[in-house]
Short mmCIF file of C-alpha atoms in Angstrom, two decimals:
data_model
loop_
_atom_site.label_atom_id
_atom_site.label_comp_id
_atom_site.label_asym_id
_atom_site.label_seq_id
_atom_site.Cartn_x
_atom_site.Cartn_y
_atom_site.Cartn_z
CA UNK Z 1 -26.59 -5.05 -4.37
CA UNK Z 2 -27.99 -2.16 -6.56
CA UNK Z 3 -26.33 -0.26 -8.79
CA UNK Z 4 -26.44 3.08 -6.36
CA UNK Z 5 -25.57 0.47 -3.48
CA UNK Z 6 -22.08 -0.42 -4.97
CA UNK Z 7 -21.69 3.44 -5.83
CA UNK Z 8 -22.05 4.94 -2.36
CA UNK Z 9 -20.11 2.15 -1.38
CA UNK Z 10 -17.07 2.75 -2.86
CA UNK Z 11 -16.96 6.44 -2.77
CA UNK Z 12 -18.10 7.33 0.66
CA UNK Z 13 -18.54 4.26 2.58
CA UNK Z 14 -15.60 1.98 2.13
CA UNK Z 15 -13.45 4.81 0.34
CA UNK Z 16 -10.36 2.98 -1.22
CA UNK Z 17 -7.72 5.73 0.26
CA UNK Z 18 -9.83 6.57 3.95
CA UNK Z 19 -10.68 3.54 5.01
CA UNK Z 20 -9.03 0.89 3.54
CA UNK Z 21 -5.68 2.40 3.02
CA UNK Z 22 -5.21 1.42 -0.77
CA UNK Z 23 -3.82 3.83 -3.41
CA UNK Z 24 -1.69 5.81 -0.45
CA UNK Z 25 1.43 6.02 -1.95
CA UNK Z 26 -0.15 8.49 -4.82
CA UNK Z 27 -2.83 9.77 -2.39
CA UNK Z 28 0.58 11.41 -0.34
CA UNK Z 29 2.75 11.80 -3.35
CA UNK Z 30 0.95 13.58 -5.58
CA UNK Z 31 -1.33 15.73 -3.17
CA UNK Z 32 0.93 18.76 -3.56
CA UNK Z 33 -0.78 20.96 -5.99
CA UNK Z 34 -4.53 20.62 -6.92
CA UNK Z 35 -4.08 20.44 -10.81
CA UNK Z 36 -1.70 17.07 -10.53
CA UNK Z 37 -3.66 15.74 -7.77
CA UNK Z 38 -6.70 16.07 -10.21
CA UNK Z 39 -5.09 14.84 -13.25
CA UNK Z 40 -4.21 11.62 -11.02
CA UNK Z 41 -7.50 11.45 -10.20
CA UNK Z 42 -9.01 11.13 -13.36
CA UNK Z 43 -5.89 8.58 -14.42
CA UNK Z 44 -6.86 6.58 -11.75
CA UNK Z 45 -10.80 6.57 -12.82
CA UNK Z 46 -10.04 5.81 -16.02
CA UNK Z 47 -7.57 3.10 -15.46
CA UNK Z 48 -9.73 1.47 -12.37
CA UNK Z 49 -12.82 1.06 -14.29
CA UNK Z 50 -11.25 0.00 -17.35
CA UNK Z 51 -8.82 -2.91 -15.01
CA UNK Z 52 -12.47 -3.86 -13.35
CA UNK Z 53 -13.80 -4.59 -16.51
CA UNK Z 54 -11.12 -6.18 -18.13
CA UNK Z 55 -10.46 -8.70 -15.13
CA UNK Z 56 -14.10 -9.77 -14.89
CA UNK Z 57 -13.70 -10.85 -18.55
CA UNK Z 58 -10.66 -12.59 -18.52
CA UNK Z 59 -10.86 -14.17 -15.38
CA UNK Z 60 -14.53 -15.02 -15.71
CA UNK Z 61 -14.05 -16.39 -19.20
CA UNK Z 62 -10.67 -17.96 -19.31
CA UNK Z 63 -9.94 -18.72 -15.57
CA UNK Z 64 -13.03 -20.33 -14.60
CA UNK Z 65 -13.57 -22.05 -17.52
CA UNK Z 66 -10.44 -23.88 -17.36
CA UNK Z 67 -10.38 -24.03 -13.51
CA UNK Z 68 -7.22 -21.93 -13.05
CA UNK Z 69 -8.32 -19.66 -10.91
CA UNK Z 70 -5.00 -20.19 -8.56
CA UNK Z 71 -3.20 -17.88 -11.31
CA UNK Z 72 -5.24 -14.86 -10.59
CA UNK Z 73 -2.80 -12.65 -9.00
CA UNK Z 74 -0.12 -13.10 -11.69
CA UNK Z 75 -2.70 -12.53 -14.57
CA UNK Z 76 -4.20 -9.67 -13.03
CA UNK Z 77 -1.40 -7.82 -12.40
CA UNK Z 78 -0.37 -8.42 -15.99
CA UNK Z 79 -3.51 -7.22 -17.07
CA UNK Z 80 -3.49 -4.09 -15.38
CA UNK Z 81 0.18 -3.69 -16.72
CA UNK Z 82 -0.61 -4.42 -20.02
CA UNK Z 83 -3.32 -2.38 -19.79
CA UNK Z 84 -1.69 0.67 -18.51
CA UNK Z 85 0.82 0.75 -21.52
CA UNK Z 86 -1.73 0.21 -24.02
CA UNK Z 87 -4.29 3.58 -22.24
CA UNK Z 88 -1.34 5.27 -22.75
CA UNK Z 89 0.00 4.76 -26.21
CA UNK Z 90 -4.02 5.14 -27.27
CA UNK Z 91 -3.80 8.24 -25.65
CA UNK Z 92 -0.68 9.72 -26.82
CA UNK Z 93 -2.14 9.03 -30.31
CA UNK Z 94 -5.80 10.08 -30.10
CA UNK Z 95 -5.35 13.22 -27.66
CA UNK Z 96 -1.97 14.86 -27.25
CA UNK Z 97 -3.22 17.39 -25.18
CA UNK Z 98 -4.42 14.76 -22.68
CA UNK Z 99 -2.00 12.89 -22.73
CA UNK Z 100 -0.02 15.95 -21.63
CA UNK Z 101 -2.08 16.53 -18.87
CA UNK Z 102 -2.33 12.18 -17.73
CA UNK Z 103 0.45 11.33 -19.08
CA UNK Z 104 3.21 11.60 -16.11
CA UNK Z 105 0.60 9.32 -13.94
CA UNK Z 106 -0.15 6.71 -15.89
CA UNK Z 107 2.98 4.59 -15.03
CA UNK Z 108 2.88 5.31 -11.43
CA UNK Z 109 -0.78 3.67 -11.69
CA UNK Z 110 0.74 0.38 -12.38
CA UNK Z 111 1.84 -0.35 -8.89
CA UNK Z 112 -1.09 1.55 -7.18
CA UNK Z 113 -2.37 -0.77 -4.40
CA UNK Z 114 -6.27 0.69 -5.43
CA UNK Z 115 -6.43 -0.74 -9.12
CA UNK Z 116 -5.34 -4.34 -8.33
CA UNK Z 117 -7.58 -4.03 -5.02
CA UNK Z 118 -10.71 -3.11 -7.05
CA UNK Z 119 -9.93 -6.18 -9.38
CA UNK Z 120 -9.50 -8.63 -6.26
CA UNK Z 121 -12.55 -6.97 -4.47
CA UNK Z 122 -14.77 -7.37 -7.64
CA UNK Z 123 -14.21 -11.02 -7.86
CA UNK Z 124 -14.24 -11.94 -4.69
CA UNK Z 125 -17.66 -9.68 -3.80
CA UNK Z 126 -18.93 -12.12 -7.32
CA UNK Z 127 -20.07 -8.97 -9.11
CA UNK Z 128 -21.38 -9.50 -12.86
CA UNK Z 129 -19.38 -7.21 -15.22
CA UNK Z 130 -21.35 -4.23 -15.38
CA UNK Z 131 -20.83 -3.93 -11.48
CA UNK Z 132 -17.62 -4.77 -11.77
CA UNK Z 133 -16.85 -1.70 -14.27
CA UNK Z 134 -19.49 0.28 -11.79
CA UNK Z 135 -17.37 -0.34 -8.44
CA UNK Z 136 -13.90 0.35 -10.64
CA UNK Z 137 -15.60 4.08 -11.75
CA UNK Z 138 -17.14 4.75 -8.75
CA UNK Z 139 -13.75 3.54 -6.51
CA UNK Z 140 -12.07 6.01 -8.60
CA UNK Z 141 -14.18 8.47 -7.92
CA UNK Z 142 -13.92 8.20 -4.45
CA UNK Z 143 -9.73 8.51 -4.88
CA UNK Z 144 -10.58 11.61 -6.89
CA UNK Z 145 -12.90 13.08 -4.13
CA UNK Z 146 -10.52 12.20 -1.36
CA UNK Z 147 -6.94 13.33 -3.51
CA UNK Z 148 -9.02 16.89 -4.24
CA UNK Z 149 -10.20 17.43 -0.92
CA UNK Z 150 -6.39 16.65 0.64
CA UNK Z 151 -4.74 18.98 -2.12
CA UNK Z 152 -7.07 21.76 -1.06
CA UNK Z 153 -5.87 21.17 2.38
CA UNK Z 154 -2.31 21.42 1.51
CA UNK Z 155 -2.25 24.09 -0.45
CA UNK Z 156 -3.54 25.94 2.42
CA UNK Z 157 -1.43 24.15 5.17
CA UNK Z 158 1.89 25.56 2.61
CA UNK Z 159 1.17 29.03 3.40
CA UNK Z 160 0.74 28.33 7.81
CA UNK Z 161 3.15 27.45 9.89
CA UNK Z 162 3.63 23.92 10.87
CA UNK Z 163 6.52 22.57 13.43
CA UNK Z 164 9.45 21.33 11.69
CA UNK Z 165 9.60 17.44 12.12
CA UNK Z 166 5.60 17.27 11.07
CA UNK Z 167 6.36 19.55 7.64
CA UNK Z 168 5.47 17.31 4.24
CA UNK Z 169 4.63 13.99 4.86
CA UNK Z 170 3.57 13.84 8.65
CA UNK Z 171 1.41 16.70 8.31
CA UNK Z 172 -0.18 15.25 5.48
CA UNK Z 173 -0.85 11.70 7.13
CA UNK Z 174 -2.80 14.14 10.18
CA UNK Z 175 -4.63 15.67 8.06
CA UNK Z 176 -5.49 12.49 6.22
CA UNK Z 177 -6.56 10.94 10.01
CA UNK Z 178 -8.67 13.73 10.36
CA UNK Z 179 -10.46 13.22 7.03
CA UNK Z 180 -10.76 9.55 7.59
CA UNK Z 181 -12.60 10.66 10.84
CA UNK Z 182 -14.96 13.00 8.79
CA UNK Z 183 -15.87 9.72 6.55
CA UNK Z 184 -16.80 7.54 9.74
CA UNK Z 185 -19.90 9.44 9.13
CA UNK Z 186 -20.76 7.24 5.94
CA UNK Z 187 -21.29 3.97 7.06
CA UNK Z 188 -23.62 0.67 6.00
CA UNK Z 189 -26.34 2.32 8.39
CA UNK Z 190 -26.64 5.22 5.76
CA UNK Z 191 -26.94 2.83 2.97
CA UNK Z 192 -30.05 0.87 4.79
CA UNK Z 193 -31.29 5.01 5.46
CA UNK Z 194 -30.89 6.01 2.16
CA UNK Z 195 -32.25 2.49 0.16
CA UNK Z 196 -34.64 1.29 2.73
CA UNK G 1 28.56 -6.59 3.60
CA UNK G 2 27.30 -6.96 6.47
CA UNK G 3 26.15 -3.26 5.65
CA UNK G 4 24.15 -4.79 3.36
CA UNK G 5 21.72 -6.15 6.06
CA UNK G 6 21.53 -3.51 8.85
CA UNK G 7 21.06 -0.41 6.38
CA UNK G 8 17.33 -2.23 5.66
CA UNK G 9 16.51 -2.12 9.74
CA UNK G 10 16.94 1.89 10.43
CA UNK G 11 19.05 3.91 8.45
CA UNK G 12 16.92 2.64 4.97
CA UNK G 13 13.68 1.58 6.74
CA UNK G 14 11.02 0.64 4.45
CA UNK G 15 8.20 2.23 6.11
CA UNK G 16 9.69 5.34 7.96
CA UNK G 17 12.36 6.08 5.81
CA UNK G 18 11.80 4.86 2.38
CA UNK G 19 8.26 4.99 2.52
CA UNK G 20 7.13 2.02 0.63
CA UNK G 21 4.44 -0.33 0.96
CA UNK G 22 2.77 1.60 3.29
CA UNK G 23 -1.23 0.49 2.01
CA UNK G 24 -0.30 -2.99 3.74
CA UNK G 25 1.42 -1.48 6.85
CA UNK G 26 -1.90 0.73 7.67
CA UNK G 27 -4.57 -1.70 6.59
CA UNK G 28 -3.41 -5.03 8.43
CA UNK G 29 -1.70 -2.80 11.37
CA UNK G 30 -5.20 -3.77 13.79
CA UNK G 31 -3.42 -6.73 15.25
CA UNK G 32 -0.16 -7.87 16.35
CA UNK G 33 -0.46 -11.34 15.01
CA UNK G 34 -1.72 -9.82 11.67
CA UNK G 35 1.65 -8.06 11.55
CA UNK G 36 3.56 -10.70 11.91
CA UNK G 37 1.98 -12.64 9.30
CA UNK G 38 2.11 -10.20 6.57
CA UNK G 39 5.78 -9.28 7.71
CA UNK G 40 6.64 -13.01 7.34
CA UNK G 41 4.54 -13.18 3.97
CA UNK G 42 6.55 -10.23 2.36
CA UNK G 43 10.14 -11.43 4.07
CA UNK G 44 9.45 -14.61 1.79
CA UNK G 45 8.43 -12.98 -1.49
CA UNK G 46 11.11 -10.58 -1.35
CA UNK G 47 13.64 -12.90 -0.59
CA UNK G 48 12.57 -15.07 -3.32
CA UNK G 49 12.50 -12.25 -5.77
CA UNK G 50 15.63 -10.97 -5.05
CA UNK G 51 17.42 -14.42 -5.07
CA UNK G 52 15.98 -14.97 -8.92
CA UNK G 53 16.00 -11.62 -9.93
CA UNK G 54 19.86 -11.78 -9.01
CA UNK G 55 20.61 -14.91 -10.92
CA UNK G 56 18.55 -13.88 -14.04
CA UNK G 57 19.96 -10.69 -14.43
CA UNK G 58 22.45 -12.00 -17.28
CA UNK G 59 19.40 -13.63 -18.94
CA UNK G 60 16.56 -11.01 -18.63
CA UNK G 61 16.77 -8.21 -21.66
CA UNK G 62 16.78 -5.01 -20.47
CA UNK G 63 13.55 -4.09 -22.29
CA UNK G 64 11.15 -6.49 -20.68
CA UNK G 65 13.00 -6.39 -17.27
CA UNK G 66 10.16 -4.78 -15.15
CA UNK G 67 7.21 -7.81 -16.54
CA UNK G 68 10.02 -10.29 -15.79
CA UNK G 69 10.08 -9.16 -12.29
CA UNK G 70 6.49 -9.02 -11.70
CA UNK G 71 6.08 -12.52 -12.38
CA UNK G 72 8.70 -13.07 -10.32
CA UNK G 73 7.11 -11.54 -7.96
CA UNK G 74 3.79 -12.66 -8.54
CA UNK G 75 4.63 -16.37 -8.53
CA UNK G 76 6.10 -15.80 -5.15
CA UNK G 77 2.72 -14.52 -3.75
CA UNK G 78 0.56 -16.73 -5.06
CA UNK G 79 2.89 -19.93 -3.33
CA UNK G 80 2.60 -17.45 -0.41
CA UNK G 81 -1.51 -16.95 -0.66
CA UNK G 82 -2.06 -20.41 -1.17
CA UNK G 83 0.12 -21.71 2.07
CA UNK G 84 -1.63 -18.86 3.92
CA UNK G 85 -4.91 -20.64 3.09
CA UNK G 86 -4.01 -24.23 3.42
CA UNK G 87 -2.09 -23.77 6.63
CA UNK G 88 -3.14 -20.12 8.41
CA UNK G 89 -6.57 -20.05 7.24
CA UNK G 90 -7.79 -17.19 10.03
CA UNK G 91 -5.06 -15.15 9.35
CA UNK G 92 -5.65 -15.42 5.54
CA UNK G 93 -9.12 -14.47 6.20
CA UNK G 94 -7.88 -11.69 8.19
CA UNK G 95 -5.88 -9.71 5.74
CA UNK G 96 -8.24 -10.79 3.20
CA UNK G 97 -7.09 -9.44 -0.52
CA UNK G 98 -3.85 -7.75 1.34
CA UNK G 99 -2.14 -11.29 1.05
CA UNK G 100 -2.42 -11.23 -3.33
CA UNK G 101 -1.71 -7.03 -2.69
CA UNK G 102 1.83 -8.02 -1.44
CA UNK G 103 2.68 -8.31 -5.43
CA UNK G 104 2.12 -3.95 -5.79
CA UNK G 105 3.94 -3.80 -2.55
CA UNK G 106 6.36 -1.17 -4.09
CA UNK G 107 9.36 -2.51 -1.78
CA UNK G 108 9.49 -5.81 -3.82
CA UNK G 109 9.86 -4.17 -7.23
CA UNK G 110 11.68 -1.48 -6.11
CA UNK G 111 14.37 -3.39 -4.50
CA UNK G 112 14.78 -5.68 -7.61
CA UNK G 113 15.65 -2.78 -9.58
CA UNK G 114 17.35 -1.01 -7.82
CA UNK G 115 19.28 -3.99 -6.17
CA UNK G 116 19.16 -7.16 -6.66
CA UNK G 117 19.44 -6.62 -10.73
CA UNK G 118 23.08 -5.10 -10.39
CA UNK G 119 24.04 -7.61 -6.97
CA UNK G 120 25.98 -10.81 -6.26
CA UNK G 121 23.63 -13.73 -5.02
CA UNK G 122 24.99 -13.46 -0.96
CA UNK G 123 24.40 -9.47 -1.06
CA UNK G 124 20.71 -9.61 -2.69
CA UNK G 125 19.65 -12.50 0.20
CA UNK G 126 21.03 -10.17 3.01
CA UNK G 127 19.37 -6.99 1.26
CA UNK G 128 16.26 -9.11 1.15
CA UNK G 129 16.50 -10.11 4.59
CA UNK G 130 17.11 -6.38 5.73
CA UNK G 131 14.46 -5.01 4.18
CA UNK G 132 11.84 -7.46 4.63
CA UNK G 133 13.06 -7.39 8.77
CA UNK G 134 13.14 -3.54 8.86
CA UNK G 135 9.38 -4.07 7.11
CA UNK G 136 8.23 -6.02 9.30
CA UNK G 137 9.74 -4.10 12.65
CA UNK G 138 8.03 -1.03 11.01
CA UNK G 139 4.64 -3.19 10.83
CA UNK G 140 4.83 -4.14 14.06
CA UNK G 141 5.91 -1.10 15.97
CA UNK G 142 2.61 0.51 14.19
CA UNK G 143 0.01 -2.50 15.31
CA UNK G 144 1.80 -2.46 19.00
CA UNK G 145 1.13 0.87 19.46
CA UNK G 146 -2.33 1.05 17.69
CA UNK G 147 -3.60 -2.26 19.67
CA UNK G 148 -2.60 -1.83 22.89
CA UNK G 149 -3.69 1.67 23.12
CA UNK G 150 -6.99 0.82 21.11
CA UNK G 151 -7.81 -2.15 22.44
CA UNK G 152 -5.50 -2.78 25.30
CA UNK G 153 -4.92 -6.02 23.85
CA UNK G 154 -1.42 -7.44 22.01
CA UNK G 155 -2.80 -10.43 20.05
CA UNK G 156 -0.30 -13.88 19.31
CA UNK G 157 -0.25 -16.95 18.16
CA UNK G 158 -2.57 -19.34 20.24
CA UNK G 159 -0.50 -22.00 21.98
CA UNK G 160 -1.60 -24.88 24.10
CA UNK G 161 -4.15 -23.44 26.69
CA UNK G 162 -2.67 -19.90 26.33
CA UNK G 163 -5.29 -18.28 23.96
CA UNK G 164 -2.86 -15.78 22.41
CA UNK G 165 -4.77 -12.91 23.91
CA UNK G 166 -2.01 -10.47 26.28
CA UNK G 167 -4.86 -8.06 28.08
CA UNK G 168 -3.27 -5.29 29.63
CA UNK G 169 -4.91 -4.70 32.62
CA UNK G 170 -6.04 -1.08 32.43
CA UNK G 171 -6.55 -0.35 29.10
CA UNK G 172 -8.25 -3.55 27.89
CA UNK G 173 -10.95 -1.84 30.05
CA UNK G 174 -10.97 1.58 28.30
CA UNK G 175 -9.61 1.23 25.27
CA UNK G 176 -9.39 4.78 22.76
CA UNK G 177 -11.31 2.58 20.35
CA UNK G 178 -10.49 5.28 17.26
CA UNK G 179 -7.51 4.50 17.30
CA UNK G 180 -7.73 0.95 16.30
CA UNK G 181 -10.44 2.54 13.37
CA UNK G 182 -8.60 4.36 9.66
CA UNK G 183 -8.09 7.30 11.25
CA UNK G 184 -5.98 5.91 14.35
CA UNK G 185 -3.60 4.55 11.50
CA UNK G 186 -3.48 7.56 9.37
CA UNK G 187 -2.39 9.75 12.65
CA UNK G 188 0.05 7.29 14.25
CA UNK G 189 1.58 6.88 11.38
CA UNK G 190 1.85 10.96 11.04
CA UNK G 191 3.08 11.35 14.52
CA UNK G 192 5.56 8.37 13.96
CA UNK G 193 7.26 9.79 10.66
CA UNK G 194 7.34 13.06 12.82
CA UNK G 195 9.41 11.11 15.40
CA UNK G 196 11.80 10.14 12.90
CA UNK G 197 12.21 13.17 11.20
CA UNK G 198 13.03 14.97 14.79
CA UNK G 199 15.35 12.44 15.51
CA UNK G 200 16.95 12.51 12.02
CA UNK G 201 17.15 16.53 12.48
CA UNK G 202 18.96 15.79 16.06
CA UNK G 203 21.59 13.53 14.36
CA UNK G 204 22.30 15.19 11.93
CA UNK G 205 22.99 18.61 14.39
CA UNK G 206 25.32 16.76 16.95
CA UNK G 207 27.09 15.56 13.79
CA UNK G 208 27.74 18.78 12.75
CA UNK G 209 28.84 19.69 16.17
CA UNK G 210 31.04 17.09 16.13
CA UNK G 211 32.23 18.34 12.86
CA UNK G 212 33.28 21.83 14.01
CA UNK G 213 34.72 20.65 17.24
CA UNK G 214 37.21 18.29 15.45
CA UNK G 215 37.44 21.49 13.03
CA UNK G 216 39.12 23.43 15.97
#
């Protein structure tokens, strides 16, 4: 696939949160207020691209080669741990004031469903490494698309009157339903469209 | 002790109370049989992780707890992911990278913190067992309802001549297809948590009625 191929992809077409459900728990949690649910976003870019990468290399230079593949799920996820720590004490050193603004969201990444999902789907979908690191940004970006557009949302649904058992969460899952049905609109029959 | 067990089915669900793990629940909520599967897949692992996290929890430092556990955790899934294959290789295709996912499942980790590392042996396994049942009810009360209302079909394990296929007579015919699609999961899982919320907010008023009868 090209290069634009994997990106529409992973941001409109299979978007991690709206159609394959991964990276909810932060998608609902931290959808309150637009500047958090931004700040995750970006977190989550960062991280995703950077876990992509790093699980091509190790798994297609130390796993294969030694034919170990059957330890992939406990190396990756202690590569995206590892990895999580280490963005954020880089971070905290090189740029306080981002770390301010990232810093809160970077552990919650850890045990988001989306950046071990992008490392499975990478290997399994044999990308090389560049579109490995390609689908990790541009899955990110579709989080950050879909986390901006659903803070929006709330911050308007705070201010109108909702019943009482669908306040917070349930509200938020409906209006999540209804944006999922906005992105059946993107589908692989675009991509043929749009690449010929 | 007892306690232990049942507070995992309702009163501490996973899914509708706790709200954990819920990526798995929506994604490999299409079918029935896929439910059960990945219920039965995260019953294991979390029983496994809670039975070693609770006898390591004298040996593991307090500073490296949280890697400990995910390999714990991890080595659980992979025995899990590989059985899948060998032995249920349609149902491993069918929740594809969700099987390996089971390791961020947030109810794992979060009930070896904030249980099994402080719990005898017997109270971790029936904690485990709780959970992972009150996971899997969750799971399976979400793929009932999105299946047979968008596909009219409940889907089980094949058996004999009996294909595994329950069609239910009407609906099989016109199915509300959108339901069974992302959006279908997003909104019955909305309306469900609403459910529970109302009938939390009803409980909790008789009680208080209770309360100031018994206060006269």
């Amino acid at each position: 696939m090209t290069y634009i191929g994997i990106i529409i992809t992973f941001v409109f077409i299979s978007n991690f949160i709206l159609t394959q459900f991964l990276g909810l728990c932060p998608f609902i949690g931290v959808s309150r207020k637009m500047d958090s649910a931004v700040g995750m976003g970006f977190a989550v870019i960062f991280v995703m691209s950077m876990a992509a990468l790093a699980t091509w290399v190790i798994y297609h230079l130390i796993l294969v080669p030694l034919s170990l593949e059957f330890l992939q799920t406990m190396t990756f996820i202690l590569i995206i741990a590892t990895l999580v720590q280490f963005v954020e004490m880089v971070i905290q050193k090189i740029s306080p004031p981002l770390y301010k603004a990232l810093g809160i969201y970077l552990p919650l990444i850890t045990t988001n469903c989306a950046v071990m999902g992008i490392a499975l789907i990478a290997v399994r979908s044999n990308y090389s490494a560049l579109e490995s690191f390609i689908a990790g940004f541009s899955a990110g970006v579709g989080f950050l698309l879909a986390i901006l557009v659903m803070s929006s949302i709330r911050e308007k649904l705070d201010t109108e009157w909702v019943p009482k058992p669908f306040r917070g969460i349930p509200i938020a899952f409906i209006t999540a339903g209804l944006m999922a049905l906005a992105f059946m609109a993107f589908d692989k029959a675009l991509l043929k469209n749009l690449l010929g | 002790m007892l306690h232990e067990f049942t507070k995992g089915l309702l009163k501490e669900n996973p899914i509708f109370i706790i709200m954990l793990g819920l990526c798995p629940a929506l994604a490999v909520s299409t079918q029935v049989v896929n439910a059960l599967g990945m219920g039965a897949g995260v019953i294991f692992v979390l029983l496994g992780s809670n039975i070693f996290v609770s006898l390591l929890k004298d040996f593991i430092p307090e500073k490296i707890r949280i890697p400990s556990y995910i390999v714990i955790i991890a080595s659980f899934v992979t025995i899990v992911d590989l059985v899948m294959q060998a032995y249920a290789p349609s149902l491993s295709r069918n929740l594809g990278v969700f099987v390996q996912l089971i390791v961020v499942n947030c109810i794992i980790l979060g009930r070896a913190e904030a249980f099994a590392n402080k719990r005898s042996l017997a109270e971790s396994i029936l904690d485990a067992l709780g959970m992972g049942i009150g996971f899997t009810l969750g799971l399976l009360l979400i793929s009932l309802i999105r299946e047979v209302l968008g596909a009219g079909t409940i889907t089980l394990f094949a058996v004999g001549s009996f294909d595994g296929v329950i069609r239910i007579p009407w609906l099989s015919s016109f199915p509300a297809r959108v339901i069974g699609l992302a959006t279908g999961a997003l909104m019955v899982m909305g309306y469900l948590k609403a459910l529970f919320n109302w009938l939390e907010t009803k409980k909790e008023q008789s009680r208080q009625r209770d309360a100031v009868r018994s206060g006269l």
